[in-house]
Short mmCIF file of C-alpha atoms and ligand atoms in Angstrom, two decimals:
data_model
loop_
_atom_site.label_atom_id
_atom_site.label_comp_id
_atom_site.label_asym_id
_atom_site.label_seq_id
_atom_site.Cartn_x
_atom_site.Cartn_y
_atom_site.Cartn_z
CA UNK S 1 -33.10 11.11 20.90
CA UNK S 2 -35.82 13.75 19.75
CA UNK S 3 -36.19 13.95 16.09
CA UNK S 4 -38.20 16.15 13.88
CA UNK S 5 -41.90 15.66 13.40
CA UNK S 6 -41.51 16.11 9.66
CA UNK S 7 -39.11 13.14 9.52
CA UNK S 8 -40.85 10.52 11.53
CA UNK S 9 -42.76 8.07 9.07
CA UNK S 10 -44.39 5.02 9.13
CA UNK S 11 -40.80 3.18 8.17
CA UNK S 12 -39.40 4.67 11.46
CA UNK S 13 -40.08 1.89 14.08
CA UNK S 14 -39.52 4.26 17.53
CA UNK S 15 -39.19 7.33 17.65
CA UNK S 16 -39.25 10.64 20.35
CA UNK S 17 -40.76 13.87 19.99
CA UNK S 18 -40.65 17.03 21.69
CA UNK S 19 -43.43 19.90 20.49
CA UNK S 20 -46.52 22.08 21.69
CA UNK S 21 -50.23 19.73 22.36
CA UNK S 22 -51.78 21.52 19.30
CA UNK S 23 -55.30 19.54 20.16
CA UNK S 24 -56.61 17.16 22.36
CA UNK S 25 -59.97 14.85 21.75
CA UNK S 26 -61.26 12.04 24.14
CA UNK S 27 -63.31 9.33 22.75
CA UNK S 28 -63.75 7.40 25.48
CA UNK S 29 -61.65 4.37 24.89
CA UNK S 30 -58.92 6.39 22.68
CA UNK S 31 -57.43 9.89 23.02
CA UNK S 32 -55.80 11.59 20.62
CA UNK S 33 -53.66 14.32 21.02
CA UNK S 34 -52.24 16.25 17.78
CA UNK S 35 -48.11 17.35 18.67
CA UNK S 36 -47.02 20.10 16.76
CA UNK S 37 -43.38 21.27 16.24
CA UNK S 38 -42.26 23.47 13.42
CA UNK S 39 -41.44 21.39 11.22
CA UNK S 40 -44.93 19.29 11.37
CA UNK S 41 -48.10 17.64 13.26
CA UNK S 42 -48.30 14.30 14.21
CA UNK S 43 -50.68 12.33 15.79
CA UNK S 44 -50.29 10.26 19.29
CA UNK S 45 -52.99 8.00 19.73
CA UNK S 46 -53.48 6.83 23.51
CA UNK S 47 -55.61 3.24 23.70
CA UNK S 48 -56.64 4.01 27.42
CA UNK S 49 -56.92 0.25 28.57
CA UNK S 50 -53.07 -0.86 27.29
CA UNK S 51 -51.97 2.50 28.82
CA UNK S 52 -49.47 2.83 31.34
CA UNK S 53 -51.00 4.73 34.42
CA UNK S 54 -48.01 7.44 34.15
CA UNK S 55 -49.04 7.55 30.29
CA UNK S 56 -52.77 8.48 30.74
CA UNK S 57 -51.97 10.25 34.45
CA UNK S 58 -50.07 12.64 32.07
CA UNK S 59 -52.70 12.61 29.27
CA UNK S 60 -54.96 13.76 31.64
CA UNK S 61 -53.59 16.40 32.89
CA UNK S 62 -51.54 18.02 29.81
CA UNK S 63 -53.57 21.25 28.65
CA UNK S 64 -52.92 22.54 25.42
CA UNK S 65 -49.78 24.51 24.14
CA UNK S 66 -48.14 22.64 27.03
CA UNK S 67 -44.64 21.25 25.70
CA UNK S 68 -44.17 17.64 26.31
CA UNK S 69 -41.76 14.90 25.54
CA UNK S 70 -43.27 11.98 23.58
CA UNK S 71 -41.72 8.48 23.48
CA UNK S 72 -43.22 5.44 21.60
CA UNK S 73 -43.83 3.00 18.45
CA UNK S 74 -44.69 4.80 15.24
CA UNK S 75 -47.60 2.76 13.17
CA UNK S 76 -49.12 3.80 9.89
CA UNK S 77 -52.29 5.23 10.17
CA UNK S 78 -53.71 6.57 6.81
CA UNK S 79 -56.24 8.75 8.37
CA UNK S 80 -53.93 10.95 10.25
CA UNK S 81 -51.58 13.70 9.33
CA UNK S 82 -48.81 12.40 7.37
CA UNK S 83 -50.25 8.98 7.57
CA UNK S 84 -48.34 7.52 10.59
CA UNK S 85 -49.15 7.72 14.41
CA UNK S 86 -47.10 7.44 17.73
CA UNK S 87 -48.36 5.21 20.42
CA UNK S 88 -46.66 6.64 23.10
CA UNK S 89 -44.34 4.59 26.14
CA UNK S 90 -43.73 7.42 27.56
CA UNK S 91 -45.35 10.75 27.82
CA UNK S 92 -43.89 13.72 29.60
CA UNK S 93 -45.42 17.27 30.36
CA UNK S 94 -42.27 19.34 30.35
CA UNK S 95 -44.20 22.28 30.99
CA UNK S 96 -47.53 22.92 31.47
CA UNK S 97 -49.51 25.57 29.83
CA UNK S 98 -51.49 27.70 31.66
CA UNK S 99 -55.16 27.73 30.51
CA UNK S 100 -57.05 29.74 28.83
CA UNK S 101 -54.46 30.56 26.07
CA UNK S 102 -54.17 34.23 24.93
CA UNK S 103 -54.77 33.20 21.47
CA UNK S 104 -56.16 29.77 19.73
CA UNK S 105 -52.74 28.73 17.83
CA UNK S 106 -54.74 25.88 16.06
CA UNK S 107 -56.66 28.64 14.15
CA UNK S 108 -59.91 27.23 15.03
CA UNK S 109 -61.13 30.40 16.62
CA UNK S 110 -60.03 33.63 14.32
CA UNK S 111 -58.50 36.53 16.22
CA UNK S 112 -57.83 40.38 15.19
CA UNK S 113 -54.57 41.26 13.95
CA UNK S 114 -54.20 43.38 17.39
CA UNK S 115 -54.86 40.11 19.76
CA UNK S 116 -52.24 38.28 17.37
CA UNK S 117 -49.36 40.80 17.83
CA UNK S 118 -49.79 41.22 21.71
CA UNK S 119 -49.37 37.48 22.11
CA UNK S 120 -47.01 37.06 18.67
CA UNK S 121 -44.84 34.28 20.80
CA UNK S 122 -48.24 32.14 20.56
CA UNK S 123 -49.22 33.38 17.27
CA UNK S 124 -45.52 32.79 15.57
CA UNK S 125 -46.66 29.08 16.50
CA UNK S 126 -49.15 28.68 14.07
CA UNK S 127 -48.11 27.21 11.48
CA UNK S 128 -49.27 29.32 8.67
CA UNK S 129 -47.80 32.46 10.91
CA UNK S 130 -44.11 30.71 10.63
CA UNK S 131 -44.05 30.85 6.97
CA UNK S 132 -44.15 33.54 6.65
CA UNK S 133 -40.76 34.26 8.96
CA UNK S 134 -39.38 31.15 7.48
CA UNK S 135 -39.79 32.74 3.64
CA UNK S 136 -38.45 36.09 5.12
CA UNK S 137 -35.48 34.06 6.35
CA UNK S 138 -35.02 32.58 3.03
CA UNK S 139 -35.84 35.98 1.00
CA UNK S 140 -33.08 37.55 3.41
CA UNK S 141 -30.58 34.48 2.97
CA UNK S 142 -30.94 34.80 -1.27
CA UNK S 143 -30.19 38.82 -0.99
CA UNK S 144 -26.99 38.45 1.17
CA UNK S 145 -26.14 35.40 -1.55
CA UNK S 146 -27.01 37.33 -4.02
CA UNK S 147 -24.51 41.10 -2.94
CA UNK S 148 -21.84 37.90 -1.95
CA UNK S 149 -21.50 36.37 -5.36
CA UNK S 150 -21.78 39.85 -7.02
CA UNK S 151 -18.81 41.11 -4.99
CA UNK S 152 -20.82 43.75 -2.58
CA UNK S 153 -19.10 44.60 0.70
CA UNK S 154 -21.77 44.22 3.30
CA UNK S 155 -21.26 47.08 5.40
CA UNK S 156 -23.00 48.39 8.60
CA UNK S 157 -23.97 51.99 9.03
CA UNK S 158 -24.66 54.03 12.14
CA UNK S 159 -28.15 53.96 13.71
CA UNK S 160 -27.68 56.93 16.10
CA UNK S 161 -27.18 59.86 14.06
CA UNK S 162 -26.61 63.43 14.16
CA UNK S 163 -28.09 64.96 11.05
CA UNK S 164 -31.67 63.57 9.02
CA UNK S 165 -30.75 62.00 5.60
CA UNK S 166 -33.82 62.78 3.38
CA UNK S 167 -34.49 66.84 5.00
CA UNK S 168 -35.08 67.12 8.06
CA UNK S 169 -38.59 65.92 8.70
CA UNK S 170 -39.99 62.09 10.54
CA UNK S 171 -36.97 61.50 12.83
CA UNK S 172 -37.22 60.26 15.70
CA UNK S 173 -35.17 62.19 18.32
CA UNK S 174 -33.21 60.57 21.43
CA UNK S 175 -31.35 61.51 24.31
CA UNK S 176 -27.77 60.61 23.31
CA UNK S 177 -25.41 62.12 26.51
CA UNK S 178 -26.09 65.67 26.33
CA UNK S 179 -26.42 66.07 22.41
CA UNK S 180 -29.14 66.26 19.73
CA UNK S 181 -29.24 62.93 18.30
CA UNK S 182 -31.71 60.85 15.87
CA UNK S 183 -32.55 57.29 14.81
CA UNK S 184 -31.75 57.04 11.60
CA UNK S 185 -34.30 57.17 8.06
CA UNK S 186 -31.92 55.37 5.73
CA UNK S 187 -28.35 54.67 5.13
CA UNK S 188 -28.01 56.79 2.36
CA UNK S 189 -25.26 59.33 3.52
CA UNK S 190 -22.73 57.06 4.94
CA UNK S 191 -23.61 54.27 1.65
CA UNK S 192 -22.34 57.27 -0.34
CA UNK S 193 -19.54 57.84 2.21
CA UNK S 194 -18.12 54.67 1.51
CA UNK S 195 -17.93 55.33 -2.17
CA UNK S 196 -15.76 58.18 -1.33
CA UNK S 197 -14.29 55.53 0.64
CA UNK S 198 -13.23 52.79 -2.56
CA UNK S 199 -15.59 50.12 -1.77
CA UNK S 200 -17.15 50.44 -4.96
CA UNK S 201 -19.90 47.97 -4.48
CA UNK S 202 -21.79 48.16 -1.20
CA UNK S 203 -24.73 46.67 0.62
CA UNK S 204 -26.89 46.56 3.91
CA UNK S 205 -29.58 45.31 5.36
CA UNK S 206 -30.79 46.84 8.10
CA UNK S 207 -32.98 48.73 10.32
CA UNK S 208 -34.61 52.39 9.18
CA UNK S 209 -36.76 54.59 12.09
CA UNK S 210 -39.36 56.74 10.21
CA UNK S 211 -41.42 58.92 12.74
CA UNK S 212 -44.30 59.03 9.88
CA UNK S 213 -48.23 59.74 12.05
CA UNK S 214 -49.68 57.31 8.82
CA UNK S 215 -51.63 54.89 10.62
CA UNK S 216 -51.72 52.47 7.01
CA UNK S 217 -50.83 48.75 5.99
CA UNK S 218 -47.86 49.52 4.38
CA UNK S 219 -46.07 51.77 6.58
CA UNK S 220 -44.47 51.06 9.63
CA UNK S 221 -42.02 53.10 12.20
CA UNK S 222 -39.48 50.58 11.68
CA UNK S 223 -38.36 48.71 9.13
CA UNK S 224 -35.54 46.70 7.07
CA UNK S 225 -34.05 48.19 4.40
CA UNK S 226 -32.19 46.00 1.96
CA UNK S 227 -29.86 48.88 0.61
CA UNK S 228 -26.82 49.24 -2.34
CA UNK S 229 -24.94 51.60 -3.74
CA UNK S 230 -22.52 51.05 -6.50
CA UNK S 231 -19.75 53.09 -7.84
CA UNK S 232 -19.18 54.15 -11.75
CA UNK S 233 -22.75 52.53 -11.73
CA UNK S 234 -25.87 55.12 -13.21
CA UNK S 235 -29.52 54.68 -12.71
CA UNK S 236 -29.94 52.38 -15.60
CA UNK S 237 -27.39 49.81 -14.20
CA UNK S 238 -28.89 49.70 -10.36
CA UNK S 239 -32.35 49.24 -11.93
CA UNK S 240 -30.67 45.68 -13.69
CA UNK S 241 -29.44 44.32 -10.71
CA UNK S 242 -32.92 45.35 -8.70
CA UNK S 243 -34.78 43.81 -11.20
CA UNK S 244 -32.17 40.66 -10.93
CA UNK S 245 -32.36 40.78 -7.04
CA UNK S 246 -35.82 40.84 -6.95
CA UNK S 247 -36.05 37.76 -9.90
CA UNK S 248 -33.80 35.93 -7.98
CA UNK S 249 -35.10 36.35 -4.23
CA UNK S 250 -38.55 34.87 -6.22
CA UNK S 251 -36.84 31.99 -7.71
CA UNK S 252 -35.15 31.16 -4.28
CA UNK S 253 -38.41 31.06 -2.06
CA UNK S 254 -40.34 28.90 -4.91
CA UNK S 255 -37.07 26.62 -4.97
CA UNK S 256 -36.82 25.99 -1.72
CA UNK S 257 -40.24 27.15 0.32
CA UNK S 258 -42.52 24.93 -1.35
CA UNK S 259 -44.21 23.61 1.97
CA UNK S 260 -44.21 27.36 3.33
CA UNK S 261 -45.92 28.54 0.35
CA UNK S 262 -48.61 25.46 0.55
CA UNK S 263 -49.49 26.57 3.95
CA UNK S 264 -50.46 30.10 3.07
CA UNK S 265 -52.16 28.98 -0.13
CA UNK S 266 -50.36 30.75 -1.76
CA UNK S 267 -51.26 29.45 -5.20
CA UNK S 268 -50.82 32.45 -7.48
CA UNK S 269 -46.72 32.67 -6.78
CA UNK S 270 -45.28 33.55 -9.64
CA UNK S 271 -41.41 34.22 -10.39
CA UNK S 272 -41.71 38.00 -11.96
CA UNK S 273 -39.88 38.57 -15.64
CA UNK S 274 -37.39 40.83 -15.94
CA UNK S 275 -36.90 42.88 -17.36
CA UNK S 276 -39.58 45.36 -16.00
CA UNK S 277 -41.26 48.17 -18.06
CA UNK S 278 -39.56 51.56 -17.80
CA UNK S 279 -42.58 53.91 -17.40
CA UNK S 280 -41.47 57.72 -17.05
CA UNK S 281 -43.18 59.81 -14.24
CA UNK S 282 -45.06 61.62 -17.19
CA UNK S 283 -46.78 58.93 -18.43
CA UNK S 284 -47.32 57.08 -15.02
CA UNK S 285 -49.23 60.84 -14.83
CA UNK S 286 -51.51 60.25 -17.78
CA UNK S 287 -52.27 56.93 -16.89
CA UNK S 288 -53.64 58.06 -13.41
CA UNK S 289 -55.75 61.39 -15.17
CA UNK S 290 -57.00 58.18 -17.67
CA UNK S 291 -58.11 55.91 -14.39
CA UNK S 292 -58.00 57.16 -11.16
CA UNK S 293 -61.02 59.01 -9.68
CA UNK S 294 -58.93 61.65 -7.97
CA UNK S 295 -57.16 64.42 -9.97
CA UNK S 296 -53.42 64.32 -9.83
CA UNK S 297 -51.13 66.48 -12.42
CA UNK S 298 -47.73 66.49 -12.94
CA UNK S 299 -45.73 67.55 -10.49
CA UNK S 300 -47.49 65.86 -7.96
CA UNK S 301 -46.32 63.00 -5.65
CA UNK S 302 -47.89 59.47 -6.80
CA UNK S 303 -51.27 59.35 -4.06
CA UNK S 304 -52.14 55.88 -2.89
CA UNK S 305 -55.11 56.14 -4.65
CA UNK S 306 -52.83 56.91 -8.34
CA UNK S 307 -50.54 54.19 -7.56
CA UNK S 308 -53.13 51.75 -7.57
CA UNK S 309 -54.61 52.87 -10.61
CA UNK S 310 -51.18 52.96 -12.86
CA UNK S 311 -50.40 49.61 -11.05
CA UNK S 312 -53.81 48.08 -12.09
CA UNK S 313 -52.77 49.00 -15.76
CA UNK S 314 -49.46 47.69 -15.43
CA UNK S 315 -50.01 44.55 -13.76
CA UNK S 316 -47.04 43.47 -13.14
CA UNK S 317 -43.39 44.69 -11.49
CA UNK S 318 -42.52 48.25 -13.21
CA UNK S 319 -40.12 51.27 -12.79
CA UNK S 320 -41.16 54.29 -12.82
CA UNK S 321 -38.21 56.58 -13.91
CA UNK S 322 -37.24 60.26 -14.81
CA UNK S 323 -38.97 62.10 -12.19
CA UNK S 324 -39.02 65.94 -11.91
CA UNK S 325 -36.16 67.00 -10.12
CA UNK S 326 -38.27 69.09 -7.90
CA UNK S 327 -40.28 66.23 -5.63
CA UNK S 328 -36.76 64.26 -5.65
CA UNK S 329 -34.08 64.58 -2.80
CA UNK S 330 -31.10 66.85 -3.49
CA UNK S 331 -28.92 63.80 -3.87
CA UNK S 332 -30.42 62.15 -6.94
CA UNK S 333 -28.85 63.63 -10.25
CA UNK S 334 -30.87 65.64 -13.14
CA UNK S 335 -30.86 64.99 -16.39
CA UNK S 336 -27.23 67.00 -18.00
CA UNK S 337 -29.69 68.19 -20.94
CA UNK S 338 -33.45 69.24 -19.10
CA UNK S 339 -32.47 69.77 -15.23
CA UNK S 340 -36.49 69.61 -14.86
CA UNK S 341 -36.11 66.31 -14.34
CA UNK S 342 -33.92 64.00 -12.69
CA UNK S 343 -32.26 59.97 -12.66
CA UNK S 344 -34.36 59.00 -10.06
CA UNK S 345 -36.58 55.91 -10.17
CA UNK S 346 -39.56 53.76 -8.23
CA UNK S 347 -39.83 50.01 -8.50
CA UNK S 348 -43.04 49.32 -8.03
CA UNK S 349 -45.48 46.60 -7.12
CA UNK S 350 -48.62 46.57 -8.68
CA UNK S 351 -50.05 47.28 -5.09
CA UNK S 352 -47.05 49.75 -3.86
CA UNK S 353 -43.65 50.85 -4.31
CA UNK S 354 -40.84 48.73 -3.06
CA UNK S 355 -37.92 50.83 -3.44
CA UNK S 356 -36.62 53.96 -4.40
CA UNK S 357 -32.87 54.78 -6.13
CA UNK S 358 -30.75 57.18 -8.46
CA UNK S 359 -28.40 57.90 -9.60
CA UNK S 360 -26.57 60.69 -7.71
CA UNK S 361 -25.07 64.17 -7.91
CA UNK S 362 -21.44 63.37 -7.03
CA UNK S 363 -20.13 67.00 -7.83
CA UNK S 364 -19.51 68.92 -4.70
CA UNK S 365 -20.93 72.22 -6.20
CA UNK S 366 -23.99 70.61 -7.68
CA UNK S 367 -25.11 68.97 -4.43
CA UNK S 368 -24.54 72.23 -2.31
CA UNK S 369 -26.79 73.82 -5.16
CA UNK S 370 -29.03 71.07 -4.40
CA UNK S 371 -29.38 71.30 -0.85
CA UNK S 372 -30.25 74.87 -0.62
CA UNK S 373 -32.69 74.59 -3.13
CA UNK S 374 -34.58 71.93 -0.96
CA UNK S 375 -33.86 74.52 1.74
CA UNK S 376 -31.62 72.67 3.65
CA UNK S 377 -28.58 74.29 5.26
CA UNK S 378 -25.29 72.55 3.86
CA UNK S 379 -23.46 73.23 7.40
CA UNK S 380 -25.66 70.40 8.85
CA UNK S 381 -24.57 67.94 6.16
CA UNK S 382 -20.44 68.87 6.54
CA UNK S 383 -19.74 65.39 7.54
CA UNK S 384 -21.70 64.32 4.35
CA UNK S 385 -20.04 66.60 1.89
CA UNK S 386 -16.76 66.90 2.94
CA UNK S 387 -15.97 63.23 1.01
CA UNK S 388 -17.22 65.47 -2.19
CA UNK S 389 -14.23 67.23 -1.73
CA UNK S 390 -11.56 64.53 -2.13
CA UNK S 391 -12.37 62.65 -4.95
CA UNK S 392 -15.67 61.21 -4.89
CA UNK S 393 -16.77 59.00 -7.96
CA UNK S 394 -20.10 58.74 -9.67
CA UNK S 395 -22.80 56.55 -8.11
CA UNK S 396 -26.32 55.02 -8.08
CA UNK S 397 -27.93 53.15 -5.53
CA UNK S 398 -31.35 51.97 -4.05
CA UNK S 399 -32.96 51.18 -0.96
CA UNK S 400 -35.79 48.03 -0.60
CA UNK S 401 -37.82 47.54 1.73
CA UNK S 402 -37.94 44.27 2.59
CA UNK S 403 -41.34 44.38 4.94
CA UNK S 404 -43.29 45.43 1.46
CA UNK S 405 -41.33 43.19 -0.51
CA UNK S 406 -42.52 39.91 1.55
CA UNK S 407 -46.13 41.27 1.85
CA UNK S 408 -46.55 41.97 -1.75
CA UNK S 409 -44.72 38.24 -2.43
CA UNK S 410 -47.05 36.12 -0.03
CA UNK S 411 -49.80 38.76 -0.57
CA UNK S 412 -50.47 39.51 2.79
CA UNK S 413 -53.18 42.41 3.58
CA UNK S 414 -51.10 44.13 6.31
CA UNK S 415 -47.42 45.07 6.70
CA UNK S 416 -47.25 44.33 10.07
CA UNK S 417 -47.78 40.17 9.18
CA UNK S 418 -44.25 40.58 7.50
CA UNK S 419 -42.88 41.89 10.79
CA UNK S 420 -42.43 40.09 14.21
CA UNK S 421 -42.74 42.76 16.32
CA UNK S 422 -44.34 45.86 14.02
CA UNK S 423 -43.61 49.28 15.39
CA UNK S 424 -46.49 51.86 14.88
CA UNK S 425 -47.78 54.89 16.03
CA UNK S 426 -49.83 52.46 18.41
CA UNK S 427 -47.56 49.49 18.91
CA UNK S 428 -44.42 49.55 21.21
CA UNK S 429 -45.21 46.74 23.11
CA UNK S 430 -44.08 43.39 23.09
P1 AMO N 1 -37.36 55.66 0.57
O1 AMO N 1 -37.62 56.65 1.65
O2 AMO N 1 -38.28 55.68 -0.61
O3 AMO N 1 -35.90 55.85 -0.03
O4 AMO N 1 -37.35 54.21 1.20
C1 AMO N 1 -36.99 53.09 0.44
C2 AMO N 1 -37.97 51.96 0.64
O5 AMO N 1 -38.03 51.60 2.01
C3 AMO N 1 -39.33 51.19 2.36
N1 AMO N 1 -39.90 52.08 3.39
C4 AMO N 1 -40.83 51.72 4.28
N2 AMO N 1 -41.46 50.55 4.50
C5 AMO N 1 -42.38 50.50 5.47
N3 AMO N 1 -42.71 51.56 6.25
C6 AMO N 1 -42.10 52.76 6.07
N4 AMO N 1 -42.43 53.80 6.84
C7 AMO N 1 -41.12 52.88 5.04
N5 AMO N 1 -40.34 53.88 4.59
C8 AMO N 1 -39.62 53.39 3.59
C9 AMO N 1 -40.18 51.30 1.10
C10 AMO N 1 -39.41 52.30 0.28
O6 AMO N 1 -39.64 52.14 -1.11
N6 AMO N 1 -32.47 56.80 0.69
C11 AMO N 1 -33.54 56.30 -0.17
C12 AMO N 1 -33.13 55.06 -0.93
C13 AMO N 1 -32.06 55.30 -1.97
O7 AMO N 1 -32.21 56.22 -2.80
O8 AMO N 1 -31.06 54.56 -1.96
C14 AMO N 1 -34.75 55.99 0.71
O9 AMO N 1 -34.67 55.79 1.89
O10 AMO N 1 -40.24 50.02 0.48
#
């Protein structure tokens, strides 16, 4: 029976493995081959005159990345990973790799972030490359915890749409029958539904489809929004239980991706504090005129170049709240006593922001306002505003994006190393 590199030690007497020939070395009298599956490496050490002729007929011909079957007696061996070797009986090449590889999966040889993606299947092997997707798993695991044990109805919203959410711009359109139709930006008009709808408390993870031309690392053309809205809830609540996601999606990947984390170095984790400083657009504004080297005023949308500066300053995890109603969509709510500005937030990251929110207009008259001001035409949001109608309660929500949220966690340079298979302007392929 095949059991887990990880678990084989130098207690276990016999054992069979199944994994990938990470690296092969022949030193004459001995070869060593290094078998990697994902939960370890372990060495199998060959002594070519004890050798069965179907053992070293096999060793011979195995190339690497070729998957084999490994049978044999386990021995301690301090000098090799995990301190234990296998000495195999048996040694089968269940398939054979063709040669050369795409891509050198034991990192020896570095390769551009381009090479990596075309052949991610090899690249997802390495082992550094899997933590990554293993802490995303767990990140992903601790939100849907998280919305469970917090009573959140995890809900699943329509891809294929017929109207754009945030006004009209960086859809992507298809050919749905012989209608209009578009991928959709974000969840937010059928999350708002739903509150129409009684669910009070509701979440989603799932895919957005921006048709944004920014060739960056931090923006993709699809990604995973981790997404709530919550009922008699206002902009000051959702910003708690952000704060509290985000605390305790931290506290689950130190608990219980220690070995991940070791394998991407990634020895400045830290578990952020909430709660996070409230910084209002205005001052977020001074602090940029103070420290960044291009001009921004107020009124302006936060540049790369400003968010980096106010995020230098900060340090640290930080809102920034009461934005002028003006740069805002039409569904986030302005302040009852200066309409200039508006219950809308940012949680940022020192490097970039993570996730937007509000609180928002739930009076039928106000939103219609709203969306002509943006000018929008309210007949293409009927299906939206109709719930308005028939008693709609106050909301807030937010929308995270989960990509950004695991790059800024395992610092990663790129966006597209917390993806499998990024989409970009470029990319469409695998
Ligand atoms: P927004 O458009 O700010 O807000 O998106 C929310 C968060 O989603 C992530 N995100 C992206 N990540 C990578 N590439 C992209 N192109 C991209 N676009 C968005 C970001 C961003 O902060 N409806 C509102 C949310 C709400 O108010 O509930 C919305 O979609 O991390």
């Amino acid at each position: 029976m095949r059991i887990p590199i990880q678990s084989v030690t130098p207690e276990t007497g016999h054992a069979e493995v199944c994994g990938w020939v990470h690296e092969v070395r022949d030193l004459g009298g001995l070869a060593f081959f290094l078998i990697r599956d994902r939960t370890g490496i372990i060495q199998v050490t060959i002594p070519k005159k004890k050798a069965s002729e179907a053992v070293l007929a096999a060793a011979k011909k195995v190339s690497r990345e070729s998957v084999v079957r490994i049978a044999g007696t386990i021995k301690a061996m301090e000098k090799a990973p995990g301190g234990r070797e296998l000495v195999p009986d048996t040694f089968e090449i269940v398939n054979l790799a063709e040669t050369p590889l795409p891509l050198d999966v034991s990192e020896k040889v570095g390769a551009e972030l381009d090479t990596r993606l075309d052949a991610r299947f090899l690249d997802v092997r390495r082992p550094r490359v899997a933590a990554v997707f293993q802490i995303r798993s767990a990140a992903m695991h601790a939100a849907h915890n998280y919305f469970h044990k917090k009573g959140f109805i995890s809900i699943t919203t329509p891809k294929i749409v017929a109207a754009a959410t945030e006004g009209g711009t960086e859809l992507f359109p298809i050919a749905y029958f012989d209608k209009e139709a578009f991928l959709n930006q974000s969840p937010q008009l059928y999350k708002q539904m739903l509150m129409a709808g009684g669910f009070e408390k509701v979440c989603e993870i799932g895919p957005i489809f921006r048709a944004e031309e920014h060739n960056t690392t931090k923006h993709l053309n699809e990604a995973t929004s981790i997404d709530i809205e919550v009922s008699y809830a206002d902009h000051h609540e959702v910003m708690r239980i952000l704060e509290d996601l985000i605390v305790k999606i931290y506290e689950y990947v130190n608990r219980s991706c220690s070995d991940q984390l070791a394998n991407l170095e990634c020895t400045d984790f830290t578990v952020p504090k909430a709660p996070f400083t409230r910084l209002p657009y205005r001052e977020a504004i001074e602090i940029a005129q103070r420290t960044c080297s291009e001009p921004i005023q107020y009124g302006d949308d936060i540049s790369a170049a400003a968010e980096h500066a106010i995020g230098d300053e900060m340090g640290s995890h930080y809102f920034i709240t009461d934005w002028p109603t003006e740069i805002r969509p039409y569904y986030a709510m302005p302040y009852e006593d200066d309409p200039s500005i508006c219950k809308a937030f940012d949680l940022m990251h020192p490097r970039m922001e993570l996730s937007s929110g509000a609180e928002r207009v739930h009076q039928y008259d106000l939103l219609v306002q709203q969306i002509k001001k943006k000018g929008l035409n309210p007949e293409s949001f009927e299906f939206y505003l109709r719930p308005f109608r028939y008693g709609m309660p106050p909301h807030a929500g937010w929308g995270l994006g989960a990509e950004r949220l695991i790059m800024t966690m395992l610092g990663l340079s790129n966006v597209r190393e917390a993806v499998l298979f990024p989409r970009d302007m470029h990319r469409l392929v695998p």
